[in-house]
CSV table of C-alpha atoms in Angstrom, one decimal:
chain,number,residue,atom,x,y,z
A,805,UNK,CA,24.2,-4.1,-75.1
A,806,UNK,CA,27.5,-5.6,-73.9
A,807,UNK,CA,27.6,-7.6,-70.6
A,808,UNK,CA,28.6,-5.7,-67.5
A,809,UNK,CA,30.7,-7.2,-64.7
A,810,UNK,CA,31.2,-6.5,-61.0
A,811,UNK,CA,34.4,-4.6,-60.7
A,812,UNK,CA,35.2,-6.2,-57.4
A,813,UNK,CA,34.7,-9.9,-58.0
A,814,UNK,CA,34.2,-10.0,-61.8
A,815,UNK,CA,30.9,-11.8,-61.8
A,816,UNK,CA,28.6,-10.9,-64.7
A,817,UNK,CA,25.5,-8.9,-64.2
A,818,UNK,CA,23.4,-11.8,-65.5
A,819,UNK,CA,24.7,-14.0,-62.7
A,820,UNK,CA,25.1,-11.6,-59.8
A,821,UNK,CA,23.1,-8.6,-60.8
A,822,UNK,CA,21.5,-6.2,-61.2
A,823,UNK,CA,24.7,-4.2,-60.5
A,824,UNK,CA,24.5,-1.4,-58.0
A,825,UNK,CA,27.2,1.3,-58.4
A,826,UNK,CA,29.3,-1.2,-60.4
A,827,UNK,CA,29.0,-3.9,-57.8
A,828,UNK,CA,27.1,-7.2,-57.8
A,829,UNK,CA,24.5,-7.9,-55.1
A,830,UNK,CA,26.9,-9.7,-52.8
A,831,UNK,CA,29.7,-7.3,-53.2
A,832,UNK,CA,27.4,-4.3,-52.7
A,833,UNK,CA,26.3,-5.6,-49.3
A,834,UNK,CA,29.9,-6.4,-48.4
A,835,UNK,CA,31.2,-3.0,-49.5
A,836,UNK,CA,28.3,-1.1,-47.8
A,837,UNK,CA,27.9,-2.5,-44.3
A,838,UNK,CA,24.9,-0.9,-42.5
A,839,UNK,CA,25.8,-1.8,-38.8
A,840,UNK,CA,28.5,0.7,-37.8
A,841,UNK,CA,28.4,0.5,-34.0
A,842,UNK,CA,31.7,0.4,-32.2
A,843,UNK,CA,33.0,-3.0,-30.8
A,844,UNK,CA,33.3,-1.6,-27.3
A,845,UNK,CA,31.2,1.1,-25.5
A,846,UNK,CA,31.9,2.7,-22.1
A,847,UNK,CA,29.2,4.1,-19.9
A,848,UNK,CA,28.7,5.2,-16.3
A,849,UNK,CA,26.2,5.1,-13.5
A,850,UNK,CA,26.2,7.0,-10.3
A,851,UNK,CA,27.3,4.8,-7.4
A,852,UNK,CA,25.3,7.0,-5.0
A,853,UNK,CA,21.9,7.4,-6.6
A,854,UNK,CA,21.9,5.1,-9.6
A,855,UNK,CA,21.4,7.8,-12.2
A,856,UNK,CA,23.0,7.7,-15.6
A,857,UNK,CA,23.1,9.8,-18.8
A,858,UNK,CA,20.5,9.7,-21.4
A,859,UNK,CA,21.4,11.9,-24.4
A,860,UNK,CA,23.9,13.7,-22.3
A,861,UNK,CA,21.5,14.5,-19.4
A,862,UNK,CA,21.6,12.7,-16.1
A,863,UNK,CA,18.3,10.9,-15.3
A,864,UNK,CA,17.0,8.8,-12.4
A,865,UNK,CA,16.8,5.1,-13.1
A,866,UNK,CA,13.5,3.2,-13.5
A,867,UNK,CA,14.7,0.5,-11.0
A,868,UNK,CA,17.1,0.5,-8.1
A,869,UNK,CA,17.6,-3.3,-8.1
A,870,UNK,CA,21.3,-3.4,-8.9
A,871,UNK,CA,21.3,-6.2,-11.5
A,872,UNK,CA,18.3,-4.7,-13.3
A,873,UNK,CA,19.9,-1.2,-13.1
A,874,UNK,CA,23.1,-2.4,-14.7
A,875,UNK,CA,21.2,-3.8,-17.7
A,876,UNK,CA,19.0,-0.7,-17.9
A,877,UNK,CA,22.2,1.4,-18.1
A,878,UNK,CA,23.9,-0.9,-20.6
A,879,UNK,CA,20.8,-1.1,-22.8
A,880,UNK,CA,20.6,2.6,-23.0
A,881,UNK,CA,24.3,3.0,-23.8
A,882,UNK,CA,23.9,0.5,-26.7
A,883,UNK,CA,20.9,2.3,-28.2
A,884,UNK,CA,22.5,5.7,-27.8
A,885,UNK,CA,25.6,4.4,-29.6
A,886,UNK,CA,23.8,2.5,-32.3
A,887,UNK,CA,25.2,3.7,-35.6
A,888,UNK,CA,24.0,2.7,-39.0
A,889,UNK,CA,24.5,3.7,-42.6
A,890,UNK,CA,23.3,7.2,-43.4
A,891,UNK,CA,20.9,5.9,-46.1
A,892,UNK,CA,18.8,4.3,-43.4
A,893,UNK,CA,16.1,6.8,-42.4
A,894,UNK,CA,13.9,4.7,-40.1
A,895,UNK,CA,15.0,2.1,-37.5
A,896,UNK,CA,12.6,-0.1,-35.5
A,897,UNK,CA,13.7,-2.1,-32.5
A,898,UNK,CA,12.0,-5.5,-32.4
A,899,UNK,CA,12.4,-8.9,-30.6
A,900,UNK,CA,14.7,-11.4,-32.3
A,901,UNK,CA,11.8,-13.7,-33.1
A,902,UNK,CA,10.1,-10.9,-35.1
A,903,UNK,CA,13.3,-10.0,-36.9
A,904,UNK,CA,13.7,-13.6,-38.1
A,905,UNK,CA,10.3,-13.3,-39.9
A,906,UNK,CA,11.1,-10.2,-41.9
A,907,UNK,CA,11.7,-11.0,-45.6
A,908,UNK,CA,11.3,-7.6,-47.3
A,909,UNK,CA,11.6,-3.9,-46.4
A,910,UNK,CA,11.1,-0.5,-47.9
A,911,UNK,CA,14.2,1.3,-49.1
A,912,UNK,CA,15.8,3.2,-46.2
A,913,UNK,CA,14.1,1.0,-43.6
A,914,UNK,CA,15.9,-1.2,-41.0
A,915,UNK,CA,14.8,-3.5,-38.2
A,916,UNK,CA,17.2,-4.2,-35.3
A,917,UNK,CA,17.2,-6.7,-32.4
A,918,UNK,CA,19.7,-7.1,-29.6
A,919,UNK,CA,20.1,-9.3,-26.6
A,920,UNK,CA,22.8,-9.8,-24.0
A,921,UNK,CA,24.6,-13.1,-24.5
A,922,UNK,CA,27.3,-12.9,-21.8
A,923,UNK,CA,27.8,-10.8,-18.7
A,924,UNK,CA,30.0,-10.3,-15.6
A,925,UNK,CA,28.2,-8.0,-13.1
A,926,UNK,CA,29.6,-9.2,-9.8
A,927,UNK,CA,31.9,-6.1,-9.5
A,928,UNK,CA,32.6,-2.9,-11.4
A,929,UNK,CA,33.2,-2.3,-14.2
A,930,UNK,CA,30.3,-4.5,-15.1
A,931,UNK,CA,30.8,-6.2,-18.6
A,932,UNK,CA,27.9,-7.1,-20.8
A,933,UNK,CA,28.3,-8.6,-24.2
A,934,UNK,CA,25.5,-8.1,-26.7
A,935,UNK,CA,24.7,-9.6,-30.0
A,936,UNK,CA,23.1,-7.0,-32.4
A,937,UNK,CA,21.3,-8.2,-35.5
A,938,UNK,CA,20.0,-6.0,-38.3
A,939,UNK,CA,18.0,-6.3,-41.5
A,940,UNK,CA,17.9,-3.4,-43.8
A,941,UNK,CA,17.5,-2.1,-47.4
A,942,UNK,CA,19.5,0.9,-48.6
A,943,UNK,CA,19.0,0.6,-52.3
A,944,UNK,CA,15.9,0.0,-54.4
A,945,UNK,CA,17.8,-2.5,-56.7
A,946,UNK,CA,18.7,-4.8,-53.8
A,947,UNK,CA,17.3,-8.3,-54.3
A,948,UNK,CA,18.3,-9.4,-50.8
A,949,UNK,CA,18.3,-7.4,-47.6
A,950,UNK,CA,21.4,-6.6,-45.6
A,951,UNK,CA,21.5,-9.1,-42.8
A,952,UNK,CA,24.3,-8.4,-40.4
A,953,UNK,CA,25.3,-9.5,-36.9
A,954,UNK,CA,27.8,-8.0,-34.5
A,955,UNK,CA,29.0,-8.5,-30.9
A,956,UNK,CA,29.4,-5.4,-28.8
A,957,UNK,CA,30.9,-5.2,-25.3
A,958,UNK,CA,29.5,-2.6,-22.9
A,959,UNK,CA,31.5,-1.5,-19.9
A,960,UNK,CA,29.4,0.0,-17.0
A,961,UNK,CA,31.6,1.9,-14.7
A,962,UNK,CA,30.8,3.7,-11.4
A,963,UNK,CA,31.1,7.4,-10.9
A,964,UNK,CA,29.4,10.2,-8.9
A,965,UNK,CA,27.0,12.3,-10.8
A,966,UNK,CA,27.2,16.2,-10.5
A,967,UNK,CA,24.1,16.3,-8.2
A,968,UNK,CA,25.5,13.8,-5.7
A,969,UNK,CA,28.9,15.6,-5.8
A,970,UNK,CA,27.1,18.7,-4.7
A,971,UNK,CA,24.9,16.9,-2.2
A,972,UNK,CA,27.8,15.0,-0.6
A,973,UNK,CA,29.8,18.3,-0.5
A,974,UNK,CA,27.0,20.0,1.5
A,975,UNK,CA,25.8,22.2,-1.3
A,976,UNK,CA,22.6,24.1,-1.1
A,977,UNK,CA,21.2,26.9,-3.2
A,978,UNK,CA,18.3,28.2,-1.2
A,979,UNK,CA,16.7,28.0,2.3
A,980,UNK,CA,13.0,27.4,2.7
A,981,UNK,CA,12.0,29.1,5.9
A,982,UNK,CA,8.6,28.0,7.4
A,983,UNK,CA,7.3,30.4,10.0
A,984,UNK,CA,3.9,31.6,11.4
A,985,UNK,CA,2.7,35.2,11.8
A,986,UNK,CA,3.1,36.5,15.4
A,987,UNK,CA,3.4,33.0,16.9
A,988,UNK,CA,5.5,29.8,16.9
A,989,UNK,CA,4.7,26.8,14.8
A,990,UNK,CA,2.9,24.1,16.8
A,991,UNK,CA,4.2,20.5,16.9
A,992,UNK,CA,1.3,19.4,14.8
A,993,UNK,CA,2.0,22.0,12.2
A,994,UNK,CA,5.7,21.0,12.2
A,995,UNK,CA,4.9,17.3,11.7
A,996,UNK,CA,2.3,18.0,8.9
A,997,UNK,CA,4.6,20.4,7.0
A,998,UNK,CA,7.6,18.1,7.3
A,999,UNK,CA,5.5,15.3,5.9
A,1000,UNK,CA,4.1,17.4,3.1
A,1001,UNK,CA,7.6,18.7,2.1
A,1002,UNK,CA,9.0,15.1,2.1
A,1003,UNK,CA,6.1,13.9,-0.2
A,1004,UNK,CA,6.4,16.9,-2.6
A,1005,UNK,CA,10.2,16.7,-2.9
A,1006,UNK,CA,9.8,13.2,-4.4
A,1007,UNK,CA,7.5,14.7,-7.1
A,1008,UNK,CA,9.8,17.7,-7.7
A,1009,UNK,CA,12.9,15.6,-8.1
A,1010,UNK,CA,11.3,13.8,-11.0
A,1011,UNK,CA,11.6,17.1,-12.9
A,1012,UNK,CA,14.4,18.9,-11.0
A,1013,UNK,CA,17.3,16.6,-10.0
A,1014,UNK,CA,18.7,19.4,-7.9
A,1015,UNK,CA,15.5,19.7,-5.8
A,1016,UNK,CA,17.0,17.7,-2.9
A,1017,UNK,CA,16.8,18.6,0.8
A,1018,UNK,CA,20.4,19.1,2.0
A,1019,UNK,CA,19.4,19.5,5.6
A,1020,UNK,CA,16.5,20.2,7.9
A,1021,UNK,CA,17.0,22.5,10.9
A,1022,UNK,CA,14.3,22.8,13.6
A,1023,UNK,CA,14.3,26.2,15.2
A,1024,UNK,CA,12.3,27.7,18.0
A,1025,UNK,CA,10.3,29.8,15.6
A,1026,UNK,CA,9.9,27.3,12.8
A,1027,UNK,CA,11.7,25.0,10.3
A,1028,UNK,CA,14.5,25.7,7.8
A,1029,UNK,CA,14.9,23.4,4.8
A,1030,UNK,CA,18.2,23.7,3.0
A,1031,UNK,CA,17.4,23.1,-0.7
A,1032,UNK,CA,19.5,22.1,-3.7
A,1033,UNK,CA,17.7,24.4,-6.0
A,1034,UNK,CA,15.8,27.7,-5.6
A,1035,UNK,CA,13.1,26.5,-7.9
A,1036,UNK,CA,12.4,23.6,-5.6
A,1037,UNK,CA,12.2,25.9,-2.6
A,1038,UNK,CA,9.7,28.1,-4.4
A,1039,UNK,CA,7.5,25.2,-5.4
A,1040,UNK,CA,7.5,23.8,-1.9
A,1041,UNK,CA,6.5,27.2,-0.5
A,1042,UNK,CA,3.6,27.3,-3.0
A,1043,UNK,CA,2.5,23.8,-1.9
A,1044,UNK,CA,2.5,24.9,1.7
A,1045,UNK,CA,0.6,28.1,1.0
A,1046,UNK,CA,-2.0,26.2,-1.1
A,1047,UNK,CA,-2.7,23.9,1.8
A,1048,UNK,CA,-2.4,26.1,4.8
A,1049,UNK,CA,-2.5,29.7,3.5
A,1050,UNK,CA,0.0,32.4,4.3
A,1051,UNK,CA,2.4,34.8,2.5
A,1052,UNK,CA,5.6,34.1,0.6
A,1053,UNK,CA,8.5,36.4,0.4
A,1054,UNK,CA,12.1,36.2,-0.8
A,1055,UNK,CA,15.5,37.6,0.4
A,1056,UNK,CA,18.9,37.3,-1.3
A,1057,UNK,CA,22.4,37.1,0.1
A,1058,UNK,CA,25.5,37.7,-2.0
A,1059,UNK,CA,27.8,34.7,-1.5
A,1060,UNK,CA,30.5,35.1,-4.2
A,1061,UNK,CA,31.3,35.3,-7.8
A,1062,UNK,CA,31.0,32.7,-10.6
A,1063,UNK,CA,34.5,31.7,-11.7
A,1064,UNK,CA,33.5,31.2,-15.3
A,1065,UNK,CA,31.1,34.1,-16.0
A,1066,UNK,CA,32.3,36.5,-13.2
A,1067,UNK,CA,28.6,37.1,-12.3
A,1068,UNK,CA,27.6,37.6,-8.7
A,1069,UNK,CA,26.2,34.5,-7.1
A,1070,UNK,CA,23.3,34.9,-4.6
A,1071,UNK,CA,21.7,32.5,-2.2
A,1072,UNK,CA,17.9,32.8,-1.9
A,1073,UNK,CA,15.9,32.6,1.3
A,1074,UNK,CA,12.3,31.7,0.5
A,1075,UNK,CA,10.0,32.4,3.4
A,1076,UNK,CA,6.5,31.1,3.8
A,1077,UNK,CA,4.7,32.6,6.8
A,1078,UNK,CA,1.6,30.8,7.9
A,1079,UNK,CA,-1.5,32.7,9.1
A,1080,UNK,CA,-1.6,33.7,12.8
A,1081,UNK,CA,-4.9,31.8,13.1
A,1082,UNK,CA,-5.2,28.2,14.3
A,1083,UNK,CA,-8.2,25.9,14.7
A,1084,UNK,CA,-10.0,26.8,17.9
A,1085,UNK,CA,-8.8,30.5,18.0
A,1086,UNK,CA,-11.4,33.1,18.9
A,1087,UNK,CA,-11.4,36.0,16.5
A,1088,UNK,CA,-13.5,39.0,15.7
A,1089,UNK,CA,-14.1,41.4,12.8
A,1090,UNK,CA,-14.4,45.1,12.4
A,1091,UNK,CA,-18.2,44.9,13.0
A,1092,UNK,CA,-17.8,43.3,16.4
A,1093,UNK,CA,-18.8,39.8,15.3
A,1094,UNK,CA,-17.2,37.0,17.3
A,1095,UNK,CA,-16.1,33.8,15.7
A,1096,UNK,CA,-14.4,30.5,16.5
A,1097,UNK,CA,-11.9,29.3,13.9
A,1098,UNK,CA,-13.0,25.8,12.7
A,1099,UNK,CA,-10.4,25.3,9.9
A,1100,UNK,CA,-7.5,27.1,8.3
A,1101,UNK,CA,-6.7,26.2,4.7
A,1102,UNK,CA,-5.0,27.7,1.7
A,1103,UNK,CA,-8.3,29.1,0.5
A,1104,UNK,CA,-9.3,30.9,3.7
A,1105,UNK,CA,-11.0,30.5,7.1
A,1106,UNK,CA,-13.9,28.4,8.1
A,1107,UNK,CA,-15.6,30.2,11.0
A,1108,UNK,CA,-18.5,29.6,13.4
A,1109,UNK,CA,-20.3,32.8,14.3
A,1110,UNK,CA,-20.7,32.5,18.1
A,1111,UNK,CA,-23.9,34.6,18.1
A,1112,UNK,CA,-25.8,32.9,15.3
A,1113,UNK,CA,-23.9,29.6,15.5
A,1114,UNK,CA,-23.9,29.5,11.8
A,1115,UNK,CA,-20.8,28.5,9.8
A,1116,UNK,CA,-19.2,31.0,7.5
A,1117,UNK,CA,-16.3,30.8,5.1
A,1118,UNK,CA,-14.0,33.8,4.3
A,1119,UNK,CA,-11.3,33.7,1.7
A,1120,UNK,CA,-8.1,35.4,2.6
A,1121,UNK,CA,-9.0,38.6,0.7
A,1122,UNK,CA,-12.4,38.8,2.6
A,1123,UNK,CA,-10.7,38.1,5.9
A,1124,UNK,CA,-8.3,41.0,5.4
A,1125,UNK,CA,-11.1,43.3,4.2
A,1126,UNK,CA,-13.2,42.5,7.3
A,1127,UNK,CA,-10.1,42.9,9.5
A,1128,UNK,CA,-10.4,39.4,11.0
A,1129,UNK,CA,-8.0,39.2,13.9
A,1130,UNK,CA,-7.5,37.5,17.3
A,1131,UNK,CA,-9.3,39.2,20.2
A,1132,UNK,CA,-8.9,39.2,24.0
A,1133,UNK,CA,-11.3,36.8,25.6
A,1134,UNK,CA,-11.9,34.7,28.6
A,1135,UNK,CA,-13.0,31.1,28.6
A,1136,UNK,CA,-15.3,29.7,31.4
A,1137,UNK,CA,-17.5,26.8,32.1
A,1138,UNK,CA,-20.9,27.3,33.5
A,1139,UNK,CA,-24.0,25.2,34.3
A,1140,UNK,CA,-27.4,26.1,33.1
A,1141,UNK,CA,-29.6,26.4,36.2
A,1142,UNK,CA,-32.8,27.6,34.6
A,1143,UNK,CA,-34.3,28.9,31.3
A,1144,UNK,CA,-36.8,31.6,30.5
A,1145,UNK,CA,-38.1,32.5,27.0
A,1146,UNK,CA,-35.4,35.2,26.7
A,1147,UNK,CA,-32.7,34.4,29.2
A,1148,UNK,CA,-30.4,31.6,30.4
A,1149,UNK,CA,-29.4,31.5,34.0
A,1150,UNK,CA,-26.0,30.0,34.6
A,1151,UNK,CA,-23.6,29.2,37.4
A,1152,UNK,CA,-19.8,29.6,37.0
A,1153,UNK,CA,-18.3,26.1,37.7
A,1154,UNK,CA,-15.2,27.7,39.3
A,1155,UNK,CA,-16.5,30.6,41.4
A,1156,UNK,CA,-20.1,29.4,41.7
A,1157,UNK,CA,-21.3,32.9,40.9
A,1158,UNK,CA,-24.6,33.1,39.0
A,1159,UNK,CA,-25.3,35.3,36.0
A,1160,UNK,CA,-27.7,35.6,33.2
A,1161,UNK,CA,-27.2,35.9,29.4
A,1162,UNK,CA,-29.5,36.5,26.4
A,1163,UNK,CA,-30.8,33.2,25.2
A,1164,UNK,CA,-28.6,32.2,22.3
A,1165,UNK,CA,-29.7,30.9,18.9
A,1166,UNK,CA,-28.7,27.4,19.8
A,1167,UNK,CA,-30.4,24.7,21.8
A,1168,UNK,CA,-29.7,24.9,25.5
A,1169,UNK,CA,-30.5,22.2,28.1
A,1170,UNK,CA,-31.1,22.8,31.7
A,1171,UNK,CA,-28.6,21.1,34.1
A,1172,UNK,CA,-25.9,20.8,31.4
A,1173,UNK,CA,-22.5,22.4,31.5
A,1174,UNK,CA,-21.4,24.7,28.6
A,1175,UNK,CA,-18.2,26.3,27.5
A,1176,UNK,CA,-18.6,30.1,27.2
A,1177,UNK,CA,-16.5,32.8,25.7
A,1178,UNK,CA,-16.5,36.2,27.4
A,1179,UNK,CA,-15.6,39.2,25.1
A,1180,UNK,CA,-15.8,42.8,26.4
A,1181,UNK,CA,-18.3,41.7,29.1
A,1182,UNK,CA,-20.6,39.8,26.8
A,1183,UNK,CA,-20.9,36.0,27.0
A,1184,UNK,CA,-21.1,33.7,23.9
A,1185,UNK,CA,-21.9,30.0,24.1
A,1186,UNK,CA,-19.1,28.1,22.4
A,1187,UNK,CA,-20.4,24.5,22.8
A,1188,UNK,CA,-21.7,22.0,25.3
A,1189,UNK,CA,-19.1,20.4,27.4
A,1190,UNK,CA,-18.5,16.8,26.5
A,1191,UNK,CA,-18.8,14.3,29.4
A,1192,UNK,CA,-16.6,11.2,29.7
């Protein structure tokens, strides 16, 4: 068989082969570079929140330390714009030290390392110069791997992301209205709910970048949270209901028309109405039982039966079925003057009038002052008065 020669440099196959597509080993590597990334890459980070694009989607940064953030953004831009020969099917990013040790690879495999070698980040645009190094094999007849190096300059510019544009422009999509049934929210409830909302918004915004609070308005009857997304408002309402109970409802207001789709645009009001009951309330059921509310949660009511002095729990479905509701009552303080097997004799600490009640199913001590609840002429012992 006659000797073959490289059509580019003329070297024989014996000296520079085996030939690949008519090229010697050296010319094949020169004519088929594998590192195709551009010399310069432009990228952006939001000057307001530090977010940047990952595969076209704005994401929050891992760090908010400016220098680290700039390198985080530039590293991402370099990796997203890393372009290689189409014959490379698998790329592994490794440290430079590991890349230096690699002597052989499977066909279609490449190892890449990169590191910043110069940077100017005192002002924007920040400029970071990287050196990229690659080792790869794209043909099974290669005796030596492709081994290429290239310098790439990344420009990190400041911008304002779409979320911050909306936030700074006063945008909101929904209103979360926190109210209570037949009463005003207490200061304690306002403080606890505001803290809960603040904590949960941080969680929500990890998945919903528009889940920000645009504004918080304290009203006489409750609190309004102006939310960047309806989904976030709904999730917050659910969190509040899970913790404190209540009912959720929605209302919609037509605010305009989308310029692109011509569809009507609505603003949603998500309302969470807390139960009318609070800890310490006196309530009754349809059977005439009288209770003191010990705790109100998303699962129901913890009650103390003021006749048996036993604790009971009623979920919201049971509470509705048993027609639990607040009842008219009178609170008094009275001293135990004497005890009999069936009765307790007491003296009202305000009027000094004496009266008797059926001996309750709780320990009573003579000479002690007790808090009593009077419902429809009947007295119930609430608890012994605490002394200073």
